[in-house]
CSV table of C-alpha atoms in Angstrom, one decimal:
chain,number,residue,atom,x,y,z
A,1,MET,CA,-20.4,55.3,214.7
A,2,LYS,CA,-22.9,54.8,211.9
A,3,ILE,CA,-26.6,55.2,212.5
A,4,GLY,CA,-28.8,52.3,211.4
A,5,THR,CA,-28.1,48.6,211.2
A,6,THR,CA,-25.7,47.1,213.8
A,7,VAL,CA,-24.2,43.6,213.3
A,8,GLY,CA,-22.8,41.9,216.4
A,9,ILE,CA,-19.8,39.7,216.5
A,10,MET,CA,-19.8,37.4,219.5
A,11,VAL,CA,-16.4,36.1,220.6
A,12,PRO,CA,-15.5,33.8,223.5
A,13,ARG,CA,-12.9,36.0,225.3
A,14,LYS,CA,-12.8,39.7,226.2
A,15,ARG,CA,-9.2,40.1,225.1
A,16,GLN,CA,-10.2,39.0,221.6
A,17,ARG,CA,-12.7,41.8,221.0
A,18,LYS,CA,-10.3,44.5,219.9
A,19,ALA,CA,-8.4,42.4,217.3
A,20,VAL,CA,-11.6,40.9,215.9
A,21,LEU,CA,-13.3,44.2,215.6
A,22,ARG,CA,-10.3,45.8,213.8
A,23,THR,CA,-10.0,42.9,211.4
A,24,TYR,CA,-13.6,42.8,210.3
A,25,ASN,CA,-14.0,46.6,210.3
A,26,LYS,CA,-11.1,46.8,207.8
A,27,TYR,CA,-13.3,45.0,205.3
A,28,ASN,CA,-16.6,46.6,206.3
A,29,ASN,CA,-17.6,48.6,203.2
A,30,LEU,CA,-21.3,48.1,204.0
A,31,ASP,CA,-23.8,50.5,205.5
A,32,ILE,CA,-23.6,48.7,208.9
A,33,SER,CA,-21.9,49.3,212.3
A,34,LEU,CA,-20.0,46.5,214.0
A,35,ALA,CA,-20.1,45.7,217.7
A,36,CYS,CA,-17.9,43.0,219.3
A,37,PHE,CA,-18.9,41.4,222.6
A,38,ILE,CA,-18.7,38.3,224.7
A,39,PRO,CA,-21.8,36.3,226.0
A,40,GLU,CA,-21.1,37.3,229.6
A,41,ASP,CA,-21.6,41.0,228.7
A,42,ILE,CA,-25.2,40.5,227.6
A,43,ASN,CA,-27.6,42.1,230.1
A,44,TRP,CA,-30.8,40.1,229.4
A,45,LYS,CA,-32.9,42.0,231.9
A,46,LYS,CA,-32.2,45.4,230.4
A,47,LYS,CA,-31.8,44.0,226.8
A,48,LYS,CA,-28.4,45.7,226.5
A,49,ILE,CA,-24.9,44.6,225.6
A,50,LEU,CA,-21.5,46.0,226.7
A,51,ALA,CA,-19.5,45.9,223.4
A,52,LEU,CA,-16.6,47.4,221.6
A,53,CYS,CA,-17.6,49.6,218.7
A,54,MET,CA,-15.7,51.7,216.1
A,55,ASP,CA,-16.4,55.4,216.3
A,56,LYS,CA,-14.7,57.5,213.6
A,57,GLY,CA,-11.8,55.1,213.5
A,58,VAL,CA,-11.5,54.9,217.3
A,59,ILE,CA,-12.5,51.8,219.3
A,60,LYS,CA,-14.7,52.6,222.2
A,61,GLU,CA,-16.6,50.5,224.7
A,62,ARG,CA,-20.3,51.3,224.8
A,63,VAL,CA,-23.6,49.9,226.1
A,64,ILE,CA,-25.7,49.2,223.1
A,65,SER,CA,-29.1,47.8,222.3
A,66,PHE,CA,-29.3,44.3,220.8
A,67,PRO,CA,-27.9,44.2,217.2
A,68,GLN,CA,-30.1,43.3,214.2
A,69,ALA,CA,-28.0,40.3,213.4
A,70,VAL,CA,-25.2,38.4,215.2
A,71,TYR,CA,-22.2,36.5,213.8
A,72,ASN,CA,-21.2,33.8,216.4
A,73,CYS,CA,-17.4,33.3,216.5
A,74,CYS,CA,-17.4,31.3,219.8
A,75,TYR,CA,-15.9,27.8,219.3
A,76,LEU,CA,-17.7,26.2,222.2
A,77,ASN,CA,-21.5,25.5,222.1
A,78,GLN,CA,-23.5,28.7,222.5
A,79,ARG,CA,-26.9,27.3,221.4
A,80,LYS,CA,-28.7,28.3,224.6
A,81,THR,CA,-27.3,31.9,224.3
A,82,ILE,CA,-28.3,32.1,220.7
A,83,GLU,CA,-31.8,30.8,221.2
A,84,ARG,CA,-32.3,33.3,224.0
A,85,MET,CA,-31.0,36.1,221.9
A,86,GLU,CA,-33.3,35.1,219.0
A,87,ARG,CA,-36.3,35.5,221.3
A,88,ILE,CA,-35.3,39.1,221.4
A,89,ILE,CA,-34.0,40.0,217.9
A,90,GLY,CA,-35.9,37.4,216.0
A,91,LYS,CA,-35.4,33.8,214.8
A,92,ASN,CA,-32.7,33.2,212.1
A,93,LYS,CA,-30.9,36.4,213.0
A,94,THR,CA,-27.9,34.7,214.5
A,95,PHE,CA,-25.7,32.4,212.5
A,96,ASN,CA,-23.0,29.8,213.0
A,97,TYR,CA,-25.1,28.1,215.8
A,98,LEU,CA,-22.4,25.4,216.2
A,99,ASN,CA,-18.7,26.1,215.3
A,100,ARG,CA,-17.2,23.1,217.0
A,101,LEU,CA,-18.3,20.2,214.9
A,102,ASN,CA,-18.6,16.6,216.1
A,103,LYS,CA,-16.9,14.4,213.4
A,104,TRP,CA,-19.3,11.5,214.0
A,105,GLU,CA,-22.4,13.8,213.8
A,106,VAL,CA,-21.1,15.3,210.6
A,107,TYR,CA,-20.5,11.9,209.1
A,108,ARG,CA,-24.0,10.7,210.0
A,109,ILE,CA,-25.6,13.8,208.4
A,110,LEU,CA,-23.7,13.4,205.2
A,111,GLU,CA,-23.9,9.6,205.1
A,112,SER,CA,-27.7,9.9,204.9
A,113,THR,CA,-27.5,12.0,201.7
A,114,HIS,CA,-26.3,11.4,198.1
A,115,LEU,CA,-22.8,12.6,199.3
A,116,ARG,CA,-22.1,9.3,201.0
A,117,ARG,CA,-20.1,8.1,198.0
A,118,PHE,CA,-17.5,10.8,198.9
A,119,LEU,CA,-17.1,9.6,202.5
A,120,PRO,CA,-14.4,7.1,203.7
A,121,HIS,CA,-16.0,4.3,205.7
A,122,THR,CA,-16.3,5.6,209.3
A,123,CYS,CA,-17.6,4.2,212.6
A,124,ILE,CA,-17.4,4.9,216.3
A,125,TYR,CA,-14.3,3.4,217.9
A,126,LYS,CA,-15.2,0.4,220.1
A,127,ARG,CA,-12.6,-1.5,222.0
A,128,GLU,CA,-14.1,-4.9,221.3
A,129,GLN,CA,-14.1,-4.3,217.5
A,130,LEU,CA,-10.5,-3.0,217.1
A,131,GLN,CA,-8.9,-6.2,215.8
A,132,LYS,CA,-11.9,-6.9,213.5
A,133,THR,CA,-11.3,-3.5,211.9
A,134,PHE,CA,-8.2,-4.8,210.3
A,135,ASP,CA,-10.0,-7.7,208.6
A,136,LYS,CA,-11.4,-5.0,206.2
A,137,HIS,CA,-8.8,-2.2,206.3
A,138,LYS,CA,-5.1,-2.3,206.5
A,139,LEU,CA,-4.9,1.5,207.2
A,140,VAL,CA,-7.2,3.5,209.4
A,141,TYR,CA,-7.1,6.8,211.3
A,142,LEU,CA,-8.4,7.3,214.8
A,143,LYS,CA,-9.7,10.8,215.3
A,144,PRO,CA,-11.3,12.5,218.3
A,145,CYS,CA,-14.9,13.3,217.6
A,146,LEU,CA,-14.3,16.8,219.0
A,147,GLY,CA,-10.7,17.3,218.0
A,148,HIS,CA,-9.2,20.2,216.1
A,149,HIS,CA,-5.9,21.2,214.4
A,150,GLY,CA,-5.1,17.5,213.9
A,151,ASN,CA,-4.5,17.0,217.6
A,152,GLY,CA,-4.8,13.5,218.9
A,153,VAL,CA,-5.1,11.9,215.5
A,154,PHE,CA,-3.4,8.5,215.1
A,155,ARG,CA,-2.5,6.6,212.0
A,156,LEU,CA,-2.7,2.8,212.3
A,157,GLU,CA,-1.3,0.6,209.6
A,158,LEU,CA,-1.1,-3.2,209.6
A,159,LEU,CA,2.1,-4.7,208.1
A,160,ASN,CA,2.9,-8.3,208.5
A,161,GLU,CA,0.6,-8.7,211.6
A,162,ASN,CA,2.3,-5.7,213.2
A,163,LEU,CA,0.3,-2.6,214.0
A,164,ARG,CA,2.3,0.5,213.3
A,165,ILE,CA,0.9,3.5,215.2
A,166,SER,CA,2.0,7.0,214.2
A,167,GLU,CA,1.1,10.5,215.4
A,168,ASP,CA,1.6,13.4,213.0
A,169,SER,CA,4.5,11.8,211.2
A,170,LEU,CA,4.8,8.6,209.2
A,171,PRO,CA,7.5,6.8,211.2
A,172,PRO,CA,5.7,4.8,213.9
A,173,ARG,CA,5.8,5.8,217.6
A,174,TYR,CA,4.6,2.3,218.5
A,175,ILE,CA,4.7,-1.1,216.9
A,176,TRP,CA,2.5,-3.7,218.5
A,177,ARG,CA,1.5,-7.2,217.4
A,178,LEU,CA,-2.1,-7.4,216.3
A,179,ASP,CA,-2.7,-10.6,218.3
A,180,ASP,CA,-1.3,-8.9,221.5
A,181,LYS,CA,-4.0,-9.5,224.1
A,182,GLN,CA,-3.1,-6.2,225.7
A,183,LEU,CA,-3.5,-4.3,222.3
A,184,ALA,CA,-7.0,-2.8,223.0
A,185,GLY,CA,-5.8,-1.5,226.4
A,186,LYS,CA,-2.7,0.0,224.9
A,187,VAL,CA,-4.7,1.8,222.3
A,188,GLU,CA,-7.3,3.0,224.8
A,189,ARG,CA,-4.5,4.6,226.8
A,190,LEU,CA,-3.6,6.7,223.8
A,191,LEU,CA,-7.2,7.9,223.4
A,192,LYS,CA,-7.3,9.1,227.0
A,193,GLY,CA,-11.0,8.3,227.5
A,194,LYS,CA,-12.2,10.5,224.6
A,195,GLN,CA,-14.8,9.5,222.0
A,196,TYR,CA,-13.1,8.6,218.7
A,197,ILE,CA,-14.1,7.7,215.2
A,198,VAL,CA,-12.3,5.1,213.1
A,199,GLN,CA,-11.9,6.4,209.5
A,200,SER,CA,-10.6,4.1,206.8
A,201,GLY,CA,-7.3,5.2,205.2
A,202,ILE,CA,-6.9,6.3,201.6
A,203,SER,CA,-3.9,5.7,199.3
A,204,MET,CA,-3.2,9.4,198.8
A,205,THR,CA,-1.8,11.2,195.8
A,206,LEU,CA,1.3,13.0,196.8
A,207,PHE,CA,2.7,16.3,195.5
A,208,ASN,CA,6.5,16.6,195.5
A,209,ASP,CA,6.5,13.5,197.8
A,210,LYS,CA,4.3,15.3,200.3
A,211,TYR,CA,0.9,14.7,201.7
A,212,PHE,CA,-1.6,17.5,200.9
A,213,ASP,CA,-5.3,18.3,201.4
A,214,LEU,CA,-7.7,20.3,199.4
A,215,ARG,CA,-9.7,22.8,201.5
A,216,ALA,CA,-12.7,24.5,200.1
A,217,LEU,CA,-13.9,27.6,202.0
A,218,VAL,CA,-17.6,27.8,201.6
A,219,GLN,CA,-19.5,31.0,202.7
A,220,LYS,CA,-22.9,32.5,202.2
A,221,ASN,CA,-23.0,35.7,200.1
A,222,GLU,CA,-25.1,38.8,200.2
A,223,GLN,CA,-28.1,37.0,198.6
A,224,GLY,CA,-27.9,34.3,201.4
A,225,ASP,CA,-26.7,31.6,199.0
A,226,TRP,CA,-23.7,29.3,199.6
A,227,ASP,CA,-20.7,30.1,197.4
A,228,ILE,CA,-17.1,29.1,197.1
A,229,THR,CA,-14.7,31.7,198.4
A,230,SER,CA,-11.4,29.8,197.9
A,231,ILE,CA,-9.8,26.4,197.4
A,232,VAL,CA,-6.3,25.9,198.7
A,233,SER,CA,-4.0,23.0,199.6
A,234,ARG,CA,-1.9,22.6,202.7
A,235,LEU,CA,1.3,20.6,202.1
A,236,ALA,CA,2.6,18.7,205.1
A,237,TYR,CA,6.3,18.4,205.8
A,238,LYS,CA,8.0,15.4,204.3
A,239,GLN,CA,7.3,12.2,206.2
A,240,TYR,CA,4.3,13.8,207.8
A,241,TYR,CA,0.7,13.0,207.1
A,242,ASN,CA,-0.9,15.7,209.3
A,243,THR,CA,-1.6,18.7,207.0
A,244,SER,CA,-2.6,20.8,210.0
A,245,VAL,CA,1.1,21.1,210.6
A,246,TYR,CA,1.9,22.4,207.1
A,247,GLU,CA,5.0,23.5,205.4
A,248,GLU,CA,3.4,25.4,202.5
A,249,VAL,CA,0.0,26.5,201.3
A,250,HIS,CA,-0.8,26.7,197.6
A,251,ILE,CA,-3.8,27.4,195.4
A,252,THR,CA,-5.2,24.0,194.7
A,253,GLU,CA,-5.8,24.7,191.0
A,254,VAL,CA,-2.0,25.1,190.5
A,255,ILE,CA,-1.3,21.7,192.1
A,256,MET,CA,-4.0,20.0,190.1
A,257,HIS,CA,-2.6,21.4,186.8
A,258,SER,CA,0.8,20.0,187.9
A,259,LEU,CA,-0.6,16.6,188.6
A,260,PHE,CA,-3.2,16.0,185.9
A,261,PRO,CA,-4.0,16.9,182.3
A,262,PRO,CA,-6.1,20.1,181.9
A,263,ASP,CA,-9.5,18.3,181.4
A,264,GLU,CA,-9.0,16.1,184.5
A,265,SER,CA,-7.8,19.0,186.6
A,266,ILE,CA,-10.9,21.1,185.6
A,267,LYS,CA,-13.2,18.2,186.4
A,268,ILE,CA,-11.7,17.7,189.9
A,269,MET,CA,-12.0,21.5,190.7
A,270,LYS,CA,-15.6,21.5,189.5
A,271,THR,CA,-16.4,18.5,191.7
A,272,ILE,CA,-14.9,20.2,194.7
A,273,GLN,CA,-17.0,23.3,194.1
A,274,ASP,CA,-20.2,21.4,193.6
A,275,VAL,CA,-19.8,18.9,196.4
A,276,SER,CA,-18.6,21.5,198.9
A,277,ILE,CA,-21.7,23.7,198.4
A,278,GLN,CA,-23.9,20.6,198.7
A,279,ALA,CA,-22.1,19.5,201.9
A,280,ALA,CA,-22.5,22.9,203.5
A,281,ALA,CA,-26.2,23.0,202.7
A,282,GLU,CA,-26.8,19.4,204.1
A,283,LEU,CA,-24.8,20.2,207.2
A,284,GLU,CA,-26.8,23.3,207.8
A,285,LYS,CA,-30.0,21.3,207.6
A,286,GLY,CA,-28.7,19.1,210.3
A,287,ILE,CA,-27.3,21.5,212.9
A,288,GLY,CA,-28.8,25.0,212.3
A,289,LEU,CA,-28.1,28.3,210.6
A,290,MET,CA,-24.6,28.6,209.3
A,291,ALA,CA,-22.7,31.0,207.0
A,292,GLU,CA,-19.2,29.5,206.6
A,293,VAL,CA,-17.6,26.1,206.7
A,294,SER,CA,-14.5,24.5,205.2
A,295,VAL,CA,-14.6,21.1,203.6
A,296,ASP,CA,-11.3,19.2,203.6
A,297,TYR,CA,-10.7,16.5,200.9
A,298,GLY,CA,-8.1,13.9,200.3
A,299,LEU,CA,-7.3,12.8,196.7
A,300,ASP,CA,-6.5,9.2,196.1
A,301,ILE,CA,-4.1,7.7,193.6
A,302,ASN,CA,-7.0,7.2,191.2
A,303,GLY,CA,-8.0,10.8,191.2
A,304,ALA,CA,-11.1,10.3,193.4
A,305,LEU,CA,-12.0,12.8,196.0
A,306,TRP,CA,-12.9,11.9,199.6
A,307,ILE,CA,-14.3,14.2,202.2
A,308,ILE,CA,-11.9,13.9,205.2
A,309,GLU,CA,-13.7,16.4,207.5
A,310,MET,CA,-15.6,19.6,207.8
A,311,ASN,CA,-14.8,22.6,210.0
A,312,GLY,CA,-17.4,25.0,211.4
A,313,LYS,CA,-14.8,27.7,212.3
A,314,PRO,CA,-12.4,27.8,209.4
A,315,GLN,CA,-8.9,29.1,210.1
A,316,LYS,CA,-8.5,32.2,208.1
A,317,LYS,CA,-4.9,32.9,209.0
A,318,ILE,CA,-3.7,30.0,206.7
A,319,TYR,CA,-4.6,32.2,203.7
A,320,ASN,CA,-1.9,34.7,204.8
A,321,ASP,CA,0.6,32.0,203.7
A,322,VAL,CA,-0.9,31.4,200.2
A,323,ALA,CA,1.2,32.8,197.4
A,324,GLY,CA,-0.8,34.3,194.5
A,325,ILE,CA,-4.2,34.1,196.2
A,326,GLY,CA,-4.9,37.7,195.3
A,327,ASP,CA,-7.8,39.4,197.2
A,328,ARG,CA,-8.1,38.0,200.7
A,329,SER,CA,-10.9,40.4,201.7
A,330,ALA,CA,-13.8,38.2,200.6
A,331,MET,CA,-13.4,35.7,203.4
A,332,TYR,CA,-13.9,38.5,206.0
A,333,ARG,CA,-16.4,40.5,204.0
A,334,ARG,CA,-18.8,37.7,203.2
A,335,PRO,CA,-20.0,37.0,206.8
A,336,LEU,CA,-20.7,40.8,207.1
A,337,GLU,CA,-22.6,40.7,203.8
A,338,TYR,CA,-24.7,37.8,205.0
A,339,ALA,CA,-25.3,39.4,208.4
A,340,SER,CA,-26.5,42.5,206.6
A,341,TYR,CA,-28.8,40.3,204.5
A,342,LEU,CA,-30.3,38.6,207.6
A,343,ALA,CA,-30.8,42.0,209.3
A,344,ALA,CA,-32.9,43.2,206.3
A,345,GLN,CA,-35.1,40.1,206.2
A,346,SER,CA,-38.3,39.5,208.1
A,347,THR,CA,-38.0,36.6,210.5
A,348,THR,CA,-40.6,34.6,208.4
A,349,SER,CA,-38.9,35.0,205.0
A,350,ILE,CA,-35.6,33.3,205.7
């Protein structure tokens, strides 16, 4: 085990520690030691942590002092734990305060900035306003505020006064009359009491007759600045709109060059880069210190970009399916570089 700076990686479950430690240690070419632990193994009274550490290539469980910086990989809210930890190691030494993002909160943060022009119209679902929604929009998506992986997302399209409701795939699971007096109750049963947003639909550009998204992975670098690590596109299966259930993953630039002339393709890619960095910075202002986020876009038939959602705990395994992506190490190395940067800063200089 190295002597000097220790970076902690906090995970939600004990059984995850070994795999996470191995993964990040593989890309640790810095002068730091890694320690992986769960919140329950923090001994606040003694200011010690039971953690897995790498010692000369062997994983060992040790009781360690508090690390100089902590990378929070817990999906559920750990704000109280982080605030308590920072009273010991110093403020702004733990990042990714909140990994499970609330879609409505994200929308409200971005809507109050110059990025609002990239946002589809969005509101909180209210039973009494359901039918009025279709006075303005013939296509909307209902999304759980705290959903993930596309679970519980419904596509509602109005055709000839019939509301066609789909889940994951385009063929409707339900077709109900818009003037059905029981409509609101039927829809509410689908939502199962959860809070939902209503997001206006977009006439999407297709690639090989498939829906696709454009995902920018934005991470902080060793100078503490936001930077683009990669931009990829997930292609849904034919007749599916949910790109979380994808058939293929491609480098977005390749798809853009297939769909648009070179000048337009370059312009779209530049916009994704600029807007993603700005969106990450604005979100961080609203929810607390972060070091990585993914920004998902849809591209409409006019070539305009729309921010569909942001993710505070980007799935890195999707990059294993990308042909031609080259070096995948940056997405794992950058959080360590940023943690090393934080560890070296005084608490008042960040």
